[in-house]
Amino acid sequence: MAGRRQGYAQERGRRGGRRQGDPGGPVRGGRVAAAVSVLGELLITFGVLLGLFVAYSLWWTNVLADRQADSLAHRLRDQWTHRPATGDTAPRHPRSFAVGDAVGFLHVPALGADSTVLIRMGTGTDVLNQGVAGVYRRPYAAAMPWERTGNFALAAHRDGHGARFHNLDRLHKGDPVVVETSDTWYVYRVDAVLPQTSKEDTGVIAPVPKESGFTRPGRYITLTTCTPVYTSRYRMAVWGSLVRTVPVDARRTPPAELR
């Protein structure tokens, strides 16, 4: 009887040993499950981080840029309101602007909620990231609206950092574009739209852009931004020509195109 019990114990031990050493047994299965669990947690963490990055890029940078642009806009209008009177009714503009200097405001009804955009000198990210439209300084120096001829070329972000030109693709031939300075409203009309071109195509901001249909020097405006939406692969351009100018009155009554 004792021998049989000893035999049963030895057999159970051998079976237990085989189960513990079985390559397809619980130990290996536990390791695979643990690896899958870790991988799942890593993927979830990556997804959360990616979501936070997208939220930061497309939402929070807009919030910060809107605050900066509003502050700069109020400061410029305050300067216009409190500038010393000279009795001279002729337009007065600085002879030159430094990078970051405020020039005026761009009004584009077709842009919708972002129809009024502060204009500053320069197109570097330090300027454009403040939720403004920047004036090109190279490779072609933009001509100011009050100059006798030239192309007033501007750029702005399409996504993030204010996204002032997010809806630039809404512009069509005949749409009004108005530039407001301290003394004058400059009213332009859209003449042509280039939906897509290479980011190296600097000719779109030339004094007489070839693809615009313009054939001789004039008083033009160019608006540029990235395309397609949410990418910076290509550029799009909108060209317009000056239709008329309207002196700013005491109430700063906007021209009919903005009313």
mmCIF file of C-alpha atoms in Angstrom:
data_model
loop_
_atom_site.group_PDB
_atom_site.id
_atom_site.type_symbol
_atom_site.label_atom_id
_atom_site.label_comp_id
_atom_site.label_asym_id
_atom_site.label_seq_id
_atom_site.Cartn_x
_atom_site.Cartn_y
_atom_site.Cartn_z
ATOM 1 C CA MET A 1 0.000 0.000 0.000
ATOM 2 C CA ALA A 2 2.793 2.373 0.874
ATOM 3 C CA GLY A 3 4.552 1.440 -2.368
ATOM 4 C CA ARG A 4 1.488 2.288 -4.440
ATOM 5 C CA ARG A 5 1.188 5.696 -2.746
ATOM 6 C CA GLN A 6 4.843 6.412 -3.404
ATOM 7 C CA GLY A 7 4.348 5.459 -7.072
ATOM 8 C CA TYR A 8 1.342 7.765 -7.425
ATOM 9 C CA ALA A 9 3.364 10.660 -5.924
ATOM 10 C CA GLN A 10 6.243 10.036 -8.316
ATOM 11 C CA GLU A 11 3.842 9.973 -11.309
ATOM 12 C CA ARG A 12 2.188 13.246 -10.243
ATOM 13 C CA GLY A 13 5.627 14.804 -9.886
ATOM 14 C CA ARG A 14 6.596 13.677 -13.388
ATOM 15 C CA ARG A 15 3.328 15.034 -14.830
ATOM 16 C CA GLY A 16 3.739 18.311 -12.954
ATOM 17 C CA GLY A 17 7.264 18.624 -14.267
ATOM 18 C CA ARG A 18 6.120 18.141 -17.813
ATOM 19 C CA ARG A 19 3.413 20.769 -17.382
ATOM 20 C CA GLN A 20 5.891 23.243 -15.924
ATOM 21 C CA GLY A 21 8.407 22.618 -18.677
ATOM 22 C CA ASP A 22 5.846 22.558 -21.487
ATOM 23 C CA PRO A 23 6.818 25.236 -24.042
ATOM 24 C CA GLY A 24 3.142 25.953 -24.716
ATOM 25 C CA GLY A 25 2.139 26.008 -21.074
ATOM 26 C CA PRO A 26 1.012 28.775 -18.705
ATOM 27 C CA VAL A 27 4.437 30.418 -18.341
ATOM 28 C CA ARG A 28 4.817 31.231 -22.010
ATOM 29 C CA GLY A 29 1.164 32.237 -22.296
ATOM 30 C CA GLY A 30 1.618 34.628 -19.381
ATOM 31 C CA ARG A 31 4.611 36.287 -21.018
ATOM 32 C CA VAL A 32 2.748 36.816 -24.297
ATOM 33 C CA ALA A 33 -0.236 38.290 -22.488
ATOM 34 C CA ALA A 34 2.046 40.642 -20.558
ATOM 35 C CA ALA A 35 3.779 41.767 -23.766
ATOM 36 C CA VAL A 36 0.441 42.412 -25.463
ATOM 37 C CA SER A 37 -0.727 44.359 -22.434
ATOM 38 C CA VAL A 38 2.411 46.545 -22.456
ATOM 39 C CA LEU A 39 2.099 47.133 -26.205
ATOM 40 C CA GLY A 40 -1.533 48.134 -25.779
ATOM 41 C CA GLU A 41 -0.651 50.600 -23.043
ATOM 42 C CA LEU A 42 2.104 52.105 -25.219
ATOM 43 C CA LEU A 43 -0.301 52.521 -28.138
ATOM 44 C CA ILE A 44 -2.881 54.172 -25.899
ATOM 45 C CA THR A 45 -0.241 56.529 -24.498
ATOM 46 C CA PHE A 46 0.943 57.379 -28.019
ATOM 47 C CA GLY A 47 -2.623 58.057 -29.108
ATOM 48 C CA VAL A 48 -3.201 60.383 -26.157
ATOM 49 C CA LEU A 49 0.040 62.275 -26.835
ATOM 50 C CA LEU A 50 -0.819 62.571 -30.523
ATOM 51 C CA GLY A 51 -4.262 63.904 -29.655
ATOM 52 C CA LEU A 52 -2.751 66.460 -27.274
ATOM 53 C CA PHE A 53 -0.275 67.575 -29.948
ATOM 54 C CA VAL A 54 -3.053 68.041 -32.506
ATOM 55 C CA ALA A 55 -5.136 69.963 -29.979
ATOM 56 C CA TYR A 56 -2.162 72.190 -29.199
ATOM 57 C CA SER A 57 -1.317 72.786 -32.864
ATOM 58 C CA LEU A 58 -4.831 73.445 -34.138
ATOM 59 C CA TRP A 59 -6.592 74.929 -31.117
ATOM 60 C CA TRP A 60 -4.345 76.248 -28.354
ATOM 61 C CA THR A 61 -1.975 78.062 -30.755
ATOM 62 C CA ASN A 62 -5.060 79.784 -32.186
ATOM 63 C CA VAL A 63 -6.090 80.911 -28.704
ATOM 64 C CA LEU A 64 -2.645 82.361 -27.995
ATOM 65 C CA ALA A 65 -2.386 83.994 -31.428
ATOM 66 C CA ASP A 66 -5.846 85.577 -31.099
ATOM 67 C CA ARG A 67 -4.844 87.148 -27.790
ATOM 68 C CA GLN A 68 -1.627 88.542 -29.240
ATOM 69 C CA ALA A 69 -3.316 89.844 -32.386
ATOM 70 C CA ASP A 70 -6.098 91.532 -30.397
ATOM 71 C CA SER A 71 -3.570 93.253 -28.138
ATOM 72 C CA LEU A 72 -1.500 94.469 -31.098
ATOM 73 C CA ALA A 73 -4.596 95.652 -32.956
ATOM 74 C CA HIS A 74 -5.834 97.677 -29.971
ATOM 75 C CA ARG A 75 -2.397 99.210 -29.610
ATOM 76 C CA LEU A 76 -2.316 100.273 -33.281
ATOM 77 C CA ARG A 77 -5.784 101.799 -33.208
ATOM 78 C CA ASP A 78 -4.886 103.627 -30.012
ATOM 79 C CA GLN A 79 -1.843 105.088 -31.776
ATOM 80 C CA TRP A 80 -4.010 106.241 -34.665
ATOM 81 C CA THR A 81 -6.531 107.829 -32.299
ATOM 82 C CA HIS A 82 -3.998 109.734 -30.227
ATOM 83 C CA ARG A 83 -1.531 110.807 -32.896
ATOM 84 C CA PRO A 84 -0.823 114.548 -32.849
ATOM 85 C CA ALA A 85 -2.857 116.700 -35.232
ATOM 86 C CA THR A 86 -0.913 118.665 -37.858
ATOM 87 C CA GLY A 87 -3.689 120.160 -39.938
ATOM 88 C CA ASP A 88 -2.280 118.369 -42.973
ATOM 89 C CA THR A 89 -4.965 116.228 -44.654
ATOM 90 C CA ALA A 90 -2.550 114.423 -46.983
ATOM 91 C CA PRO A 91 -1.880 110.757 -46.166
ATOM 92 C CA ARG A 92 1.048 110.286 -43.797
ATOM 93 C CA HIS A 93 2.984 107.044 -43.789
ATOM 94 C CA PRO A 94 6.398 106.043 -42.469
ATOM 95 C CA ARG A 95 9.172 106.008 -45.023
ATOM 96 C CA SER A 96 10.171 102.537 -43.888
ATOM 97 C CA PHE A 97 9.015 99.766 -41.585
ATOM 98 C CA ALA A 98 11.020 97.395 -39.415
ATOM 99 C CA VAL A 99 10.143 93.723 -39.061
ATOM 100 C CA GLY A 100 7.164 93.388 -36.743
ATOM 101 C CA ASP A 101 5.884 96.935 -37.255
ATOM 102 C CA ALA A 102 2.110 97.201 -37.661
ATOM 103 C CA VAL A 103 1.009 98.556 -41.035
ATOM 104 C CA GLY A 104 -2.780 98.456 -40.904
ATOM 105 C CA PHE A 105 -5.662 96.030 -41.355
ATOM 106 C CA LEU A 106 -6.761 93.681 -44.106
ATOM 107 C CA HIS A 107 -10.521 93.275 -44.588
ATOM 108 C CA VAL A 108 -11.751 90.312 -46.651
ATOM 109 C CA PRO A 109 -15.502 89.656 -46.234
ATOM 110 C CA ALA A 110 -15.215 86.235 -47.916
ATOM 111 C CA LEU A 111 -13.020 84.978 -45.047
ATOM 112 C CA GLY A 112 -15.973 85.037 -42.664
ATOM 113 C CA ALA A 113 -15.060 85.190 -38.974
ATOM 114 C CA ASP A 114 -11.469 86.160 -39.802
ATOM 115 C CA SER A 115 -12.462 88.929 -42.195
ATOM 116 C CA THR A 116 -10.348 91.539 -40.374
ATOM 117 C CA VAL A 117 -6.637 90.754 -40.059
ATOM 118 C CA LEU A 118 -3.856 92.859 -38.592
ATOM 119 C CA ILE A 119 -0.984 93.463 -41.043
ATOM 120 C CA ARG A 120 2.629 93.488 -39.832
ATOM 121 C CA MET A 121 5.967 93.603 -41.575
ATOM 122 C CA GLY A 122 7.724 90.284 -42.208
ATOM 123 C CA THR A 123 6.749 86.711 -42.988
ATOM 124 C CA GLY A 124 8.872 84.798 -40.465
ATOM 125 C CA THR A 125 7.185 82.536 -37.956
ATOM 126 C CA ASP A 126 7.958 85.056 -35.201
ATOM 127 C CA VAL A 127 5.543 87.424 -36.979
ATOM 128 C CA LEU A 128 2.966 85.087 -38.536
ATOM 129 C CA ASN A 129 2.572 83.018 -35.359
ATOM 130 C CA GLN A 130 1.006 86.078 -33.701
ATOM 131 C CA GLY A 131 -2.163 85.638 -35.753
ATOM 132 C CA VAL A 132 -1.478 88.309 -38.369
ATOM 133 C CA ALA A 133 -0.873 88.703 -42.083
ATOM 134 C CA GLY A 134 2.766 89.438 -42.847
ATOM 135 C CA VAL A 135 4.206 91.659 -45.570
ATOM 136 C CA TYR A 136 6.828 90.003 -47.770
ATOM 137 C CA ARG A 137 10.284 91.550 -47.652
ATOM 138 C CA ARG A 138 12.043 88.991 -49.854
ATOM 139 C CA PRO A 139 12.716 87.689 -52.454
ATOM 140 C CA TYR A 140 10.621 90.642 -53.667
ATOM 141 C CA ALA A 141 10.081 93.557 -51.323
ATOM 142 C CA ALA A 142 6.356 94.261 -51.305
ATOM 143 C CA ALA A 143 5.226 97.696 -52.423
ATOM 144 C CA MET A 144 3.013 99.490 -49.932
ATOM 145 C CA PRO A 145 -0.565 100.283 -51.006
ATOM 146 C CA TRP A 146 0.173 104.019 -51.229
ATOM 147 C CA GLU A 147 3.062 103.551 -53.641
ATOM 148 C CA ARG A 148 2.448 104.433 -57.281
ATOM 149 C CA THR A 149 3.090 100.910 -58.577
ATOM 150 C CA GLY A 150 3.924 97.540 -57.125
ATOM 151 C CA ASN A 151 2.535 94.421 -55.486
ATOM 152 C CA PHE A 152 1.433 94.483 -51.852
ATOM 153 C CA ALA A 153 2.127 90.795 -51.119
ATOM 154 C CA LEU A 154 0.975 89.175 -47.871
ATOM 155 C CA ALA A 155 1.141 85.759 -46.214
ATOM 156 C CA ALA A 156 -0.704 84.192 -43.283
ATOM 157 C CA HIS A 157 -1.138 80.770 -41.714
ATOM 158 C CA ARG A 158 -3.931 78.525 -42.904
ATOM 159 C CA ASP A 159 -3.998 76.280 -39.826
ATOM 160 C CA GLY A 160 -2.903 77.005 -36.271
ATOM 161 C CA HIS A 161 -1.419 80.227 -34.933
ATOM 162 C CA GLY A 162 -4.571 82.192 -35.743
ATOM 163 C CA ALA A 163 -5.182 80.559 -39.147
ATOM 164 C CA ARG A 164 -6.113 83.949 -40.639
ATOM 165 C CA PHE A 165 -6.151 82.598 -44.201
ATOM 166 C CA HIS A 166 -7.872 79.302 -43.405
ATOM 167 C CA ASN A 167 -10.733 80.169 -45.771
ATOM 168 C CA LEU A 168 -8.646 81.826 -48.469
ATOM 169 C CA ASP A 169 -9.998 79.285 -50.957
ATOM 170 C CA ARG A 170 -13.404 80.981 -50.625
ATOM 171 C CA LEU A 171 -12.217 83.989 -52.606
ATOM 172 C CA HIS A 172 -13.346 84.278 -56.211
ATOM 173 C CA LYS A 173 -12.919 86.715 -59.032
ATOM 174 C CA GLY A 174 -14.715 89.969 -58.281
ATOM 175 C CA ASP A 175 -14.585 89.661 -54.467
ATOM 176 C CA PRO A 176 -13.515 92.819 -52.587
ATOM 177 C CA VAL A 177 -10.314 93.034 -50.557
ATOM 178 C CA VAL A 178 -9.744 96.202 -48.537
ATOM 179 C CA VAL A 179 -6.616 97.479 -46.811
ATOM 180 C CA GLU A 180 -7.113 100.003 -44.000
ATOM 181 C CA THR A 181 -4.283 102.330 -43.007
ATOM 182 C CA SER A 182 -4.266 105.315 -40.669
ATOM 183 C CA ASP A 183 -5.446 107.667 -43.437
ATOM 184 C CA THR A 184 -6.908 105.678 -46.320
ATOM 185 C CA TRP A 185 -9.034 102.719 -47.338
ATOM 186 C CA TYR A 186 -7.525 100.903 -50.346
ATOM 187 C CA VAL A 187 -10.188 98.935 -52.184
ATOM 188 C CA TYR A 188 -9.049 96.038 -54.385
ATOM 189 C CA ARG A 189 -10.958 93.558 -56.527
ATOM 190 C CA VAL A 190 -9.882 89.911 -56.915
ATOM 191 C CA ASP A 191 -8.793 89.266 -60.500
ATOM 192 C CA ALA A 192 -7.348 85.741 -60.374
ATOM 193 C CA VAL A 193 -6.818 82.764 -58.089
ATOM 194 C CA LEU A 194 -4.059 80.150 -58.321
ATOM 195 C CA PRO A 195 -5.334 77.122 -56.337
ATOM 196 C CA GLN A 196 -1.969 75.383 -56.091
ATOM 197 C CA THR A 197 1.678 75.953 -56.919
ATOM 198 C CA SER A 198 5.098 74.925 -55.632
ATOM 199 C CA LYS A 199 6.320 76.529 -52.416
ATOM 200 C CA GLU A 200 9.422 77.528 -54.422
ATOM 201 C CA ASP A 201 7.307 79.515 -56.898
ATOM 202 C CA THR A 202 8.391 82.979 -55.752
ATOM 203 C CA GLY A 203 7.008 84.522 -58.926
ATOM 204 C CA VAL A 204 3.548 84.699 -57.362
ATOM 205 C CA ILE A 205 4.694 87.734 -55.331
ATOM 206 C CA ALA A 206 6.694 89.439 -58.087
ATOM 207 C CA PRO A 207 5.851 93.089 -58.860
ATOM 208 C CA VAL A 208 3.958 91.787 -61.916
ATOM 209 C CA PRO A 209 3.096 88.118 -61.230
ATOM 210 C CA LYS A 210 3.140 86.215 -64.523
ATOM 211 C CA GLU A 211 0.339 83.756 -63.718
ATOM 212 C CA SER A 212 -1.952 86.511 -62.465
ATOM 213 C CA GLY A 213 -2.857 87.731 -65.926
ATOM 214 C CA PHE A 214 -1.333 91.160 -65.232
ATOM 215 C CA THR A 215 0.917 92.288 -68.058
ATOM 216 C CA ARG A 216 2.272 95.628 -66.885
ATOM 217 C CA PRO A 217 3.085 97.439 -63.634
ATOM 218 C CA GLY A 218 0.091 98.451 -61.546
ATOM 219 C CA ARG A 219 -1.153 98.639 -57.982
ATOM 220 C CA TYR A 220 -1.720 95.022 -57.018
ATOM 221 C CA ILE A 221 -2.288 92.891 -53.930
ATOM 222 C CA THR A 222 -1.351 89.234 -53.423
ATOM 223 C CA LEU A 223 -2.538 86.931 -50.642
ATOM 224 C CA THR A 224 -0.713 83.625 -50.131
ATOM 225 C CA THR A 225 -1.050 80.648 -47.806
ATOM 226 C CA CYS A 226 -0.358 76.905 -47.591
ATOM 227 C CA THR A 227 -2.466 74.267 -49.329
ATOM 228 C CA PRO A 228 -4.016 71.682 -49.067
ATOM 229 C CA VAL A 229 -5.571 72.401 -45.718
ATOM 230 C CA TYR A 230 -3.622 71.018 -42.720
ATOM 231 C CA THR A 231 -0.449 70.702 -44.805
ATOM 232 C CA SER A 232 2.335 72.969 -46.061
ATOM 233 C CA ARG A 233 3.099 70.994 -49.208
ATOM 234 C CA TYR A 234 2.035 73.652 -51.711
ATOM 235 C CA ARG A 235 1.032 77.319 -51.862
ATOM 236 C CA MET A 236 -2.050 79.065 -53.185
ATOM 237 C CA ALA A 237 -2.255 82.684 -54.298
ATOM 238 C CA VAL A 238 -4.999 85.252 -54.777
ATOM 239 C CA TRP A 239 -4.324 88.355 -56.865
ATOM 240 C CA GLY A 240 -6.238 91.610 -56.960
ATOM 241 C CA SER A 241 -5.879 95.098 -58.382
ATOM 242 C CA LEU A 242 -6.650 98.489 -56.863
ATOM 243 C CA VAL A 243 -10.085 99.847 -57.775
ATOM 244 C CA ARG A 244 -10.190 103.051 -55.740
ATOM 245 C CA THR A 245 -9.077 104.744 -52.534
ATOM 246 C CA VAL A 246 -11.301 106.319 -49.888
ATOM 247 C CA PRO A 247 -9.989 108.855 -47.333
ATOM 248 C CA VAL A 248 -10.597 107.892 -43.710
ATOM 249 C CA ASP A 249 -13.102 110.196 -42.041
ATOM 250 C CA ALA A 250 -13.465 111.063 -38.366
ATOM 251 C CA ARG A 251 -15.744 108.080 -37.743
ATOM 252 C CA ARG A 252 -13.585 105.709 -39.787
ATOM 253 C CA THR A 253 -16.661 104.858 -41.839
ATOM 254 C CA PRO A 254 -15.764 101.806 -43.930
ATOM 255 C CA PRO A 255 -16.274 101.843 -47.707
ATOM 256 C CA ALA A 256 -19.402 100.331 -49.204
ATOM 257 C CA GLU A 257 -17.642 97.024 -49.898
ATOM 258 C CA LEU A 258 -17.465 96.403 -46.130
ATOM 259 C CA ARG A 259 -20.951 97.528 -45.230
#
